mmCIF file of C-alpha atoms in Angstrom:
data_model
loop_
_atom_site.group_PDB
_atom_site.id
_atom_site.type_symbol
_atom_site.label_atom_id
_atom_site.label_comp_id
_atom_site.label_asym_id
_atom_site.label_seq_id
_atom_site.Cartn_x
_atom_site.Cartn_y
_atom_site.Cartn_z
ATOM 1 C CA MET B 1 121.101 109.082 28.953
ATOM 2 C CA LYS B 2 117.300 108.887 29.082
ATOM 3 C CA LEU B 3 115.282 112.062 29.447
ATOM 4 C CA SER B 4 113.263 112.348 32.674
ATOM 5 C CA SER B 5 109.587 111.552 32.301
ATOM 6 C CA PHE B 6 108.665 115.113 33.274
ATOM 7 C CA LEU B 7 111.019 116.552 30.656
ATOM 8 C CA CYS B 8 109.606 114.245 27.982
ATOM 9 C CA LEU B 9 106.071 115.257 28.877
ATOM 10 C CA THR B 10 107.107 118.914 28.932
ATOM 11 C CA LEU B 11 108.607 118.664 25.448
ATOM 12 C CA LEU B 12 105.392 117.057 24.213
ATOM 13 C CA ALA B 13 103.383 119.815 25.899
ATOM 14 C CA MET B 14 105.547 122.447 24.214
ATOM 15 C CA ALA B 15 104.860 120.888 20.835
ATOM 16 C CA LEU B 16 101.118 120.788 21.460
ATOM 17 C CA ILE B 17 101.020 124.369 22.709
ATOM 18 C CA SER B 18 103.143 125.596 19.808
ATOM 19 C CA LYS B 19 100.688 123.938 17.432
ATOM 20 C CA SER B 20 97.710 125.483 19.194
ATOM 21 C CA PHE B 21 99.320 128.947 19.111
ATOM 22 C CA ALA B 22 99.868 128.578 15.377
ATOM 23 C CA GLN B 23 96.230 127.690 14.838
ATOM 24 C CA ASN B 24 94.630 130.243 17.150
ATOM 25 C CA LYS B 25 94.791 133.960 17.733
ATOM 26 C CA LEU B 26 94.979 134.199 21.528
ATOM 27 C CA GLN B 27 98.362 135.397 22.741
ATOM 28 C CA PRO B 28 99.866 135.147 26.242
ATOM 29 C CA ALA B 29 100.321 138.926 26.451
ATOM 30 C CA SER B 30 96.535 139.295 26.431
ATOM 31 C CA PHE B 31 96.418 137.927 29.967
ATOM 32 C CA ILE B 32 99.106 140.149 31.483
ATOM 33 C CA THR B 33 98.186 143.536 32.915
ATOM 34 C CA PHE B 34 101.192 145.798 33.359
ATOM 35 C CA ASN B 35 99.870 148.181 35.979
ATOM 36 C CA GLY B 36 103.557 148.839 36.504
ATOM 37 C CA TYR B 37 106.839 147.298 35.413
ATOM 38 C CA SER B 38 109.332 145.374 37.533
ATOM 39 C CA THR B 39 112.042 147.888 36.722
ATOM 40 C CA ASN B 40 114.386 147.254 39.647
ATOM 41 C CA PHE B 41 114.544 143.561 38.783
ATOM 42 C CA ALA B 42 115.059 144.325 35.083
ATOM 43 C CA GLU B 43 117.874 146.792 35.789
ATOM 44 C CA LYS B 44 119.729 144.256 37.920
ATOM 45 C CA ILE B 45 119.488 141.775 35.056
ATOM 46 C CA ASP B 46 120.876 144.375 32.633
ATOM 47 C CA LYS B 47 123.732 145.179 35.005
ATOM 48 C CA LYS B 48 124.452 141.469 35.551
ATOM 49 C CA GLU B 49 124.082 141.916 39.296
ATOM 50 C CA PRO B 50 123.070 139.012 41.595
ATOM 51 C CA VAL B 51 119.289 138.516 41.686
ATOM 52 C CA THR B 52 117.092 136.823 44.297
ATOM 53 C CA ILE B 53 113.666 135.576 43.252
ATOM 54 C CA ALA B 54 111.094 134.148 45.679
ATOM 55 C CA PHE B 55 107.997 132.118 44.837
ATOM 56 C CA LEU B 56 105.252 132.384 47.479
ATOM 57 C CA GLY B 57 102.333 130.055 46.912
ATOM 58 C CA GLY B 58 100.712 126.678 47.456
ATOM 59 C CA SER B 59 101.177 123.248 45.928
ATOM 60 C CA ILE B 60 101.042 124.546 42.339
ATOM 61 C CA THR B 61 104.087 126.673 43.152
ATOM 62 C CA ASN B 62 105.828 123.962 45.150
ATOM 63 C CA MET B 63 105.388 121.135 42.638
ATOM 64 C CA GLU B 64 107.690 120.369 39.723
ATOM 65 C CA GLY B 65 106.479 122.512 36.851
ATOM 66 C CA TRP B 66 106.216 126.198 35.966
ATOM 67 C CA ARG B 67 108.517 127.388 38.766
ATOM 68 C CA GLY B 68 111.349 125.124 37.645
ATOM 69 C CA LEU B 69 110.787 126.151 34.037
ATOM 70 C CA VAL B 70 111.066 129.822 35.030
ATOM 71 C CA CYS B 71 114.282 129.176 36.946
ATOM 72 C CA ASN B 72 115.795 127.242 34.023
ATOM 73 C CA TYR B 73 114.767 129.933 31.553
ATOM 74 C CA LEU B 74 116.369 132.729 33.561
ATOM 75 C CA THR B 75 119.635 130.918 34.229
ATOM 76 C CA LYS B 76 120.012 129.969 30.561
ATOM 77 C CA THR B 77 118.914 133.343 29.170
ATOM 78 C CA TYR B 78 121.129 135.380 31.511
ATOM 79 C CA PRO B 79 124.169 133.152 32.179
ATOM 80 C CA GLN B 80 126.219 136.041 33.559
ATOM 81 C CA THR B 81 123.675 136.746 36.294
ATOM 82 C CA LYS B 82 123.934 134.851 39.569
ATOM 83 C CA PHE B 83 120.422 133.822 40.587
ATOM 84 C CA LYS B 84 119.161 132.721 43.975
ATOM 85 C CA PHE B 85 115.746 131.077 43.916
ATOM 86 C CA ILE B 86 113.586 130.655 47.036
ATOM 87 C CA ASN B 87 110.791 128.079 46.861
ATOM 88 C CA ALA B 88 108.268 129.263 49.447
ATOM 89 C CA GLY B 89 105.462 127.114 48.071
ATOM 90 C CA ILE B 90 103.663 124.961 50.645
ATOM 91 C CA PRO B 91 100.710 122.764 49.618
ATOM 92 C CA SER B 92 97.251 123.786 50.880
ATOM 93 C CA LEU B 93 98.243 127.301 51.949
ATOM 94 C CA GLY B 94 96.620 130.484 50.648
ATOM 95 C CA SER B 95 96.821 134.219 51.279
ATOM 96 C CA LEU B 96 96.087 134.175 55.028
ATOM 97 C CA PRO B 97 98.910 131.719 55.833
ATOM 98 C CA HIS B 98 101.200 133.522 53.365
ATOM 99 C CA ALA B 99 100.737 136.815 55.208
ATOM 100 C CA PHE B 100 101.872 135.356 58.532
ATOM 101 C CA ARG B 101 104.697 133.169 57.214
ATOM 102 C CA LEU B 102 106.084 135.773 54.795
ATOM 103 C CA GLN B 103 108.691 137.083 57.221
ATOM 104 C CA ARG B 104 110.187 133.704 58.104
ATOM 105 C CA ASP B 105 109.780 131.892 54.807
ATOM 106 C CA VAL B 106 110.770 134.750 52.476
ATOM 107 C CA LEU B 107 111.936 138.048 53.952
ATOM 108 C CA ASP B 108 114.355 136.539 56.478
ATOM 109 C CA SER B 109 116.321 135.165 53.511
ATOM 110 C CA GLY B 110 117.635 138.624 52.645
ATOM 111 C CA LYS B 111 116.770 141.248 50.039
ATOM 112 C CA ILE B 112 114.251 139.940 47.514
ATOM 113 C CA ASP B 113 114.404 141.405 44.013
ATOM 114 C CA LEU B 114 111.328 139.710 42.552
ATOM 115 C CA LEU B 115 108.446 138.058 44.406
ATOM 116 C CA PHE B 116 105.822 135.924 42.667
ATOM 117 C CA VAL B 117 102.628 135.550 44.733
ATOM 118 C CA GLU B 118 99.732 133.159 44.086
ATOM 119 C CA SER B 119 96.850 132.164 46.330
ATOM 120 C CA ALA B 120 93.664 132.253 44.235
ATOM 121 C CA VAL B 121 93.182 128.465 44.054
ATOM 122 C CA ASN B 122 93.723 127.706 47.749
ATOM 123 C CA ASP B 123 91.769 130.773 48.874
ATOM 124 C CA HIS B 124 88.801 129.304 47.030
ATOM 125 C CA VAL B 125 89.337 125.729 48.192
ATOM 126 C CA ASN B 126 89.897 126.857 51.803
ATOM 127 C CA LYS B 127 86.846 129.167 51.650
ATOM 128 C CA THR B 128 88.842 132.172 52.826
ATOM 129 C CA ALA B 129 86.543 135.160 53.321
ATOM 130 C CA GLU B 130 87.033 137.950 50.778
ATOM 131 C CA GLN B 131 87.893 140.515 53.447
ATOM 132 C CA ASN B 132 90.587 138.229 54.829
ATOM 133 C CA GLN B 133 91.943 137.687 51.317
ATOM 134 C CA ARG B 134 92.195 141.423 50.786
ATOM 135 C CA ARG B 135 93.803 142.060 54.156
ATOM 136 C CA ALA B 136 96.246 139.214 53.612
ATOM 137 C CA LEU B 137 97.322 140.177 50.092
ATOM 138 C CA GLU B 138 97.587 143.852 50.968
ATOM 139 C CA GLY B 139 99.564 142.828 54.036
ATOM 140 C CA ILE B 140 101.966 140.767 51.919
ATOM 141 C CA ILE B 141 102.498 143.656 49.508
ATOM 142 C CA ARG B 142 103.053 146.319 52.157
ATOM 143 C CA HIS B 143 105.124 144.086 54.438
ATOM 144 C CA THR B 144 107.414 143.244 51.523
ATOM 145 C CA LEU B 145 107.768 146.851 50.350
ATOM 146 C CA ASN B 146 108.277 148.166 53.873
ATOM 147 C CA LYS B 147 111.107 145.673 54.255
ATOM 148 C CA ASN B 148 112.642 146.582 50.874
ATOM 149 C CA PRO B 149 110.974 149.255 48.681
ATOM 150 C CA LYS B 150 112.952 147.992 45.679
ATOM 151 C CA THR B 151 111.375 144.552 45.711
ATOM 152 C CA ASN B 152 109.233 143.999 42.630
ATOM 153 C CA ILE B 153 106.063 141.954 43.169
ATOM 154 C CA VAL B 154 104.011 139.997 40.624
ATOM 155 C CA LEU B 155 100.506 138.768 41.473
ATOM 156 C CA MET B 156 99.137 135.727 39.678
ATOM 157 C CA ALA B 157 95.841 133.838 39.653
ATOM 158 C CA PHE B 158 95.854 130.162 38.687
ATOM 159 C CA ALA B 159 92.992 128.128 37.257
ATOM 160 C CA ASP B 160 90.493 125.674 38.689
ATOM 161 C CA GLU B 161 87.195 124.295 37.400
ATOM 162 C CA ASP B 162 85.063 126.544 39.610
ATOM 163 C CA LYS B 163 86.792 129.589 38.154
ATOM 164 C CA ASN B 164 86.120 128.252 34.657
ATOM 165 C CA ASN B 165 82.435 127.969 35.569
ATOM 166 C CA ASP B 166 82.368 131.538 36.906
ATOM 167 C CA PHE B 167 83.996 132.948 33.775
ATOM 168 C CA ASP B 168 81.599 130.978 31.574
ATOM 169 C CA LYS B 169 78.690 132.650 33.402
ATOM 170 C CA GLY B 170 80.201 136.089 32.822
ATOM 171 C CA LYS B 171 81.312 136.391 36.439
ATOM 172 C CA THR B 172 84.820 137.232 37.648
ATOM 173 C CA PRO B 173 85.774 134.834 40.460
ATOM 174 C CA VAL B 174 86.173 136.601 43.808
ATOM 175 C CA GLU B 175 89.768 135.453 44.259
ATOM 176 C CA VAL B 176 90.757 136.698 40.797
ATOM 177 C CA LYS B 177 89.133 140.089 41.417
ATOM 178 C CA VAL B 178 90.948 140.459 44.743
ATOM 179 C CA HIS B 179 94.303 139.838 43.068
ATOM 180 C CA SER B 180 93.437 142.129 40.170
ATOM 181 C CA ASP B 181 92.206 144.980 42.388
ATOM 182 C CA LEU B 182 95.294 144.985 44.588
ATOM 183 C CA ALA B 183 97.647 144.683 41.629
ATOM 184 C CA GLU B 184 95.988 147.721 40.043
ATOM 185 C CA TYR B 185 96.047 149.805 43.233
ATOM 186 C CA TYR B 186 99.687 149.023 43.994
ATOM 187 C CA HIS B 187 100.799 149.294 40.329
ATOM 188 C CA LEU B 188 101.925 145.683 40.120
ATOM 189 C CA PRO B 189 101.907 143.280 37.159
ATOM 190 C CA PHE B 190 99.016 140.839 37.262
ATOM 191 C CA ILE B 191 99.097 137.564 35.322
ATOM 192 C CA ASN B 192 95.571 136.193 34.950
ATOM 193 C CA LEU B 193 96.270 132.554 34.141
ATOM 194 C CA ALA B 194 92.817 131.543 35.361
ATOM 195 C CA LEU B 195 91.195 133.645 32.650
ATOM 196 C CA GLU B 196 93.711 132.455 30.061
ATOM 197 C CA VAL B 197 92.905 128.803 30.647
ATOM 198 C CA ASP B 198 89.174 129.440 30.378
ATOM 199 C CA LYS B 199 89.484 131.575 27.229
ATOM 200 C CA ARG B 200 91.735 129.068 25.481
ATOM 201 C CA ILE B 201 89.337 126.238 26.308
ATOM 202 C CA ALA B 202 86.476 128.330 24.900
ATOM 203 C CA ASN B 203 88.666 128.963 21.849
ATOM 204 C CA LYS B 204 88.935 125.173 21.438
ATOM 205 C CA GLU B 205 92.730 125.163 21.765
ATOM 206 C CA PHE B 206 92.579 122.329 24.308
ATOM 207 C CA THR B 207 90.275 120.794 26.900
ATOM 208 C CA TRP B 208 90.454 120.687 30.659
ATOM 209 C CA ALA B 209 89.822 116.947 30.902
ATOM 210 C CA ALA B 210 92.239 115.771 28.213
ATOM 211 C CA ASP B 211 95.043 118.335 28.420
ATOM 212 C CA PHE B 212 95.035 120.549 31.517
ATOM 213 C CA LYS B 213 93.472 117.785 33.646
ATOM 214 C CA ASP B 214 93.478 119.274 37.150
ATOM 215 C CA LEU B 215 94.027 122.403 39.227
ATOM 216 C CA HIS B 216 97.453 120.804 39.729
ATOM 217 C CA PRO B 217 98.235 121.136 36.035
ATOM 218 C CA ALA B 218 99.581 118.339 33.879
ATOM 219 C CA PRO B 219 102.878 119.157 32.097
ATOM 220 C CA PHE B 220 100.755 120.714 29.338
ATOM 221 C CA GLY B 221 99.271 123.172 31.828
ATOM 222 C CA GLN B 222 102.600 123.827 33.517
ATOM 223 C CA GLN B 223 104.066 124.745 30.131
ATOM 224 C CA LEU B 224 101.101 127.016 29.427
ATOM 225 C CA TYR B 225 101.670 128.836 32.720
ATOM 226 C CA PHE B 226 105.383 129.143 31.977
ATOM 227 C CA ASN B 227 104.821 130.513 28.468
ATOM 228 C CA THR B 228 102.784 133.412 29.828
ATOM 229 C CA ILE B 229 105.138 134.096 32.738
ATOM 230 C CA LYS B 230 108.030 134.061 30.258
ATOM 231 C CA THR B 231 106.137 136.583 28.142
ATOM 232 C CA TYR B 232 105.881 138.818 31.227
ATOM 233 C CA LEU B 233 109.638 138.473 31.821
ATOM 234 C CA GLU B 234 110.452 139.260 28.190
ATOM 235 C CA GLU B 235 108.131 142.266 27.972
ATOM 236 C CA ASN B 236 109.304 143.545 31.329
ATOM 237 C CA GLN B 237 112.937 143.388 30.263
ATOM 238 C CA LYS B 238 112.152 145.606 27.269
ATOM 239 C CA ASN B 239 110.880 148.320 29.585
ATOM 240 C CA THR B 240 113.770 148.958 31.950
ATOM 241 C CA ASN B 241 113.530 152.638 31.029
ATOM 242 C CA LYS B 242 110.021 152.907 32.484
ATOM 243 C CA LYS B 243 110.009 155.053 35.610
ATOM 244 C CA ALA B 244 109.040 153.120 38.716
ATOM 245 C CA ASP B 245 106.301 154.514 40.938
ATOM 246 C CA SER B 246 107.751 156.335 43.902
ATOM 247 C CA GLY B 247 106.580 155.405 47.365
ATOM 248 C CA VAL B 248 103.895 153.044 48.594
ATOM 249 C CA PRO B 249 100.261 154.188 48.139
ATOM 250 C CA LYS B 250 98.101 154.903 51.172
ATOM 251 C CA ILE B 251 96.866 151.751 52.847
ATOM 252 C CA ILE B 252 93.392 150.594 51.776
ATOM 253 C CA ASP B 253 92.474 148.701 54.948
ATOM 254 C CA LYS B 254 94.134 149.740 58.213
ATOM 255 C CA PHE B 255 93.566 146.203 59.490
ATOM 256 C CA ALA B 256 95.575 144.603 56.663
ATOM 257 C CA TYR B 257 98.108 142.074 57.925
ATOM 258 C CA THR B 258 101.121 144.250 57.169
ATOM 259 C CA LYS B 259 103.252 142.918 60.011
ATOM 260 C CA GLY B 260 102.072 139.326 60.105
ATOM 261 C CA GLN B 261 104.461 136.991 61.854
ATOM 262 C CA TYR B 262 104.846 133.661 63.585
ATOM 263 C CA VAL B 263 105.198 133.677 67.363
ATOM 264 C CA ASN B 264 106.834 130.680 69.012
ATOM 265 C CA ILE B 265 104.545 128.322 70.913
ATOM 266 C CA SER B 266 106.823 128.705 73.944
ATOM 267 C CA ALA B 267 105.020 132.018 74.525
ATOM 268 C CA ALA B 268 101.971 130.117 75.822
ATOM 269 C CA GLU B 269 101.346 130.558 79.559
ATOM 270 C CA ASN B 270 99.357 128.860 82.311
ATOM 271 C CA LEU B 271 99.484 125.472 80.610
ATOM 272 C CA ASN B 272 96.875 123.061 81.927
ATOM 273 C CA THR B 273 97.428 119.596 80.402
ATOM 274 C CA PHE B 274 98.956 121.244 77.336
ATOM 275 C CA SER B 275 102.637 120.509 76.737
ATOM 276 C CA ILE B 276 105.258 121.105 74.058
ATOM 277 C CA ASN B 277 106.218 118.093 71.980
ATOM 278 C CA LYS B 278 109.676 119.144 70.779
ATOM 279 C CA ASN B 279 109.773 116.836 67.760
ATOM 280 C CA TRP B 280 106.254 116.023 66.635
ATOM 281 C CA LYS B 281 105.603 113.588 63.839
ATOM 282 C CA PRO B 282 102.507 111.561 62.955
ATOM 283 C CA ALA B 283 102.112 108.402 64.990
ATOM 284 C CA ASP B 284 99.238 107.068 62.869
ATOM 285 C CA GLY B 285 101.046 106.542 59.564
ATOM 286 C CA LEU B 286 99.375 109.506 57.842
ATOM 287 C CA GLU B 287 101.251 112.187 55.957
ATOM 288 C CA ALA B 288 102.076 115.734 57.010
ATOM 289 C CA ARG B 289 103.096 118.647 54.814
ATOM 290 C CA PRO B 290 106.820 119.378 54.296
ATOM 291 C CA GLY B 291 107.991 121.765 56.995
ATOM 292 C CA PHE B 292 105.266 120.629 59.387
ATOM 293 C CA VAL B 293 106.805 117.424 60.690
ATOM 294 C CA ASN B 294 109.645 116.947 63.182
ATOM 295 C CA ILE B 295 108.839 120.380 64.598
ATOM 296 C CA PRO B 296 107.778 121.532 68.075
ATOM 297 C CA VAL B 297 104.023 121.665 68.669
ATOM 298 C CA LEU B 298 101.922 122.740 71.620
ATOM 299 C CA GLU B 299 99.495 119.869 72.056
ATOM 300 C CA SER B 300 96.827 118.257 74.151
ATOM 301 C CA SER B 301 94.474 115.369 73.461
ATOM 302 C CA THR B 302 92.528 115.855 76.673
ATOM 303 C CA ARG B 303 89.208 117.622 77.080
ATOM 304 C CA ASN B 304 89.192 120.902 79.031
ATOM 305 C CA SER B 305 92.928 121.472 78.650
ATOM 306 C CA SER B 306 93.802 125.162 78.552
ATOM 307 C CA PHE B 307 96.430 127.870 78.134
ATOM 308 C CA ASP B 308 96.772 131.637 77.780
ATOM 309 C CA PHE B 309 98.707 133.628 75.198
ATOM 310 C CA ILE B 310 99.633 137.272 75.782
ATOM 311 C CA PHE B 311 100.360 139.294 72.632
ATOM 312 C CA LYS B 312 100.493 142.801 71.150
ATOM 313 C CA GLY B 313 98.759 143.311 67.832
ATOM 314 C CA ASN B 314 95.399 143.818 66.114
ATOM 315 C CA ALA B 315 94.959 140.224 64.903
ATOM 316 C CA VAL B 316 95.724 136.822 66.384
ATOM 317 C CA GLY B 317 95.406 133.233 65.227
ATOM 318 C CA ILE B 318 96.875 129.761 65.334
ATOM 319 C CA ALA B 319 98.438 127.420 62.803
ATOM 320 C CA VAL B 320 97.271 123.940 63.802
ATOM 321 C CA LEU B 321 97.965 120.466 62.487
ATOM 322 C CA SER B 322 94.530 119.078 61.770
ATOM 323 C CA GLY B 323 94.496 115.288 61.639
ATOM 324 C CA PRO B 324 91.852 112.605 62.142
ATOM 325 C CA ASP B 325 91.785 113.241 65.915
ATOM 326 C CA ALA B 326 91.333 117.026 65.683
ATOM 327 C CA GLY B 327 88.953 118.415 68.267
ATOM 328 C CA MET B 328 87.253 121.727 68.918
ATOM 329 C CA LEU B 329 88.439 124.780 70.832
ATOM 330 C CA HIS B 330 86.689 127.285 73.065
ATOM 331 C CA TYR B 331 88.441 130.636 73.133
ATOM 332 C CA ARG B 332 88.013 134.203 74.273
ATOM 333 C CA ILE B 333 90.043 137.388 73.886
ATOM 334 C CA ASP B 334 90.487 139.806 76.789
ATOM 335 C CA GLY B 335 87.794 138.027 78.777
ATOM 336 C CA GLY B 336 85.168 138.680 76.103
ATOM 337 C CA GLU B 337 82.508 136.407 74.679
ATOM 338 C CA GLU B 338 83.567 132.755 74.444
ATOM 339 C CA LYS B 339 83.554 131.335 70.931
ATOM 340 C CA ILE B 340 84.054 127.814 69.607
ATOM 341 C CA ILE B 341 85.934 126.655 66.525
ATOM 342 C CA ASP B 342 86.236 123.221 64.924
ATOM 343 C CA LEU B 343 89.786 122.121 64.075
ATOM 344 C CA TYR B 344 88.634 119.213 61.907
ATOM 345 C CA THR B 345 88.616 119.762 58.122
ATOM 346 C CA GLN B 346 87.346 117.814 55.122
ATOM 347 C CA TRP B 347 90.938 116.579 54.579
ATOM 348 C CA SER B 348 91.722 115.628 58.197
ATOM 349 C CA ALA B 349 90.868 111.943 57.856
ATOM 350 C CA SER B 350 93.817 111.342 55.531
ATOM 351 C CA LEU B 351 96.308 114.109 56.334
ATOM 352 C CA HIS B 352 97.704 116.146 59.213
ATOM 353 C CA LEU B 353 96.885 119.370 57.427
ATOM 354 C CA PRO B 354 98.461 122.722 58.362
ATOM 355 C CA TRP B 355 95.342 124.793 58.992
ATOM 356 C CA TYR B 356 95.513 128.520 59.753
ATOM 357 C CA LEU B 357 92.721 129.965 61.873
ATOM 358 C CA LEU B 358 92.212 133.638 62.633
ATOM 359 C CA LEU B 359 90.718 133.924 66.114
ATOM 360 C CA GLY B 360 90.706 137.690 66.568
ATOM 361 C CA ASP B 361 90.738 140.603 64.127
ATOM 362 C CA GLN B 362 90.313 144.388 64.251
ATOM 363 C CA LEU B 363 91.594 144.446 67.826
ATOM 364 C CA GLY B 364 92.545 147.691 69.513
ATOM 365 C CA GLY B 365 96.127 148.674 70.259
ATOM 366 C CA GLY B 366 98.138 147.462 73.215
ATOM 367 C CA GLU B 367 98.368 144.095 74.928
ATOM 368 C CA HIS B 368 95.760 141.363 74.654
ATOM 369 C CA LYS B 369 95.161 137.935 76.168
ATOM 370 C CA LEU B 370 93.927 134.920 74.214
ATOM 371 C CA SER B 371 92.509 132.160 76.435
ATOM 372 C CA VAL B 372 92.015 128.718 74.891
ATOM 373 C CA ARG B 373 90.330 125.537 76.155
ATOM 374 C CA THR B 374 89.829 122.193 74.417
ATOM 375 C CA SER B 375 86.181 121.245 74.104
ATOM 376 C CA GLU B 376 84.194 118.285 75.389
ATOM 377 C CA TYR B 377 82.841 118.001 71.845
ATOM 378 C CA HIS B 378 84.345 117.139 68.486
ATOM 379 C CA HIS B 379 83.309 116.774 64.864
ATOM 380 C CA PRO B 380 81.239 113.597 64.233
ATOM 381 C CA LYS B 381 83.997 112.239 61.975
ATOM 382 C CA SER B 382 86.836 113.042 64.366
ATOM 383 C CA THR B 383 88.359 110.346 66.569
ATOM 384 C CA GLY B 384 89.444 112.645 69.392
ATOM 385 C CA TYR B 385 89.787 116.020 71.079
ATOM 386 C CA THR B 386 93.314 116.899 70.026
ATOM 387 C CA CYS B 387 94.769 120.347 69.459
ATOM 388 C CA ARG B 388 98.278 120.651 67.982
ATOM 389 C CA ILE B 389 99.536 124.194 67.469
ATOM 390 C CA ALA B 390 102.646 124.769 65.383
ATOM 391 C CA TYR B 391 102.675 128.578 65.554
ATOM 392 C CA PHE B 392 100.792 131.507 66.986
ATOM 393 C CA LEU B 393 99.903 134.112 64.372
ATOM 394 C CA VAL B 394 100.109 137.799 65.278
ATOM 395 C CA ASN B 395 99.721 140.952 63.201
ATOM 396 C CA ASN B 396 101.969 143.158 65.282
ATOM 397 C CA ASN B 397 100.746 146.612 64.209
#
């Protein structure tokens, strides 16, 4: 039987990395900060109890690579443990989407023993504001621990060329610092793979262009990521006797998205030329992300269409499908100042992209009304005025 092409490439990557480790001094442990140990997870492994592990991230988590290598390693290393693995990786999504989809895509699956979280690459690519990153990641941490205080969480930061450039200038990339700060405050392990890639390149162990190749790593890069994550798992397992921190620290930002959730589009009221397409799929031959096709969407392609959405919470947004015909929206909250937002993105011409937009933040308590109207204008590159909403986003504090 022939080995799969990915497996062959992985074996080659392992050989190259093993050679580089033998020739150089940098070790994977150097890029792991144990602010705290994942003791509950480790104890369940020792006791051979069933373990559930979730992977929350973007395309680098979803793709074939480090995640599969981690799953294979655990099942082979601990054959008497029954593992359940949840792949909650969705391409293009960063911390803000993660905070609002966490409940449905992860926590609704039952008690999670170990949660890997990554968003540093997509937060940079999507230009997510630092404050929103912090509120989202803190929200993910607190939401998870409020649901199950025994869940162990690991924060990770993956590499991209812009992060390499920042490190080379002596600057810590914003997204990496956000992950690092929150991991330290909440006593969580932090795996700084972004820094590792840059340091190993500087140490002449490999090159980005020839070996790592892309922010979606080649098998060489996937193996590198796995080696360091495996080191975390091995070191963590040696420290099951470490006392876990009791309780959840005081919240840093009271507006963190600690109860982020999806709200069904059927909650929209006063529909004017908006309607629910119960089974939307692209009609133009373009792709859509897995999980965002053959789903209900609230849509209109007509100018000056409108609806209202009544909600309780201190933040509200929409998850739209932004394709080549994406328009603009006018919106106001509680009858306040009208604002406008463009639904078209730099990727919309070739993809119906799931795009998460926060429309209101730091709202007071009680009930609020979001009023939305499609604009008479659209982006110069757009072909229409369309708005397709897959979910409302509410932080129900």
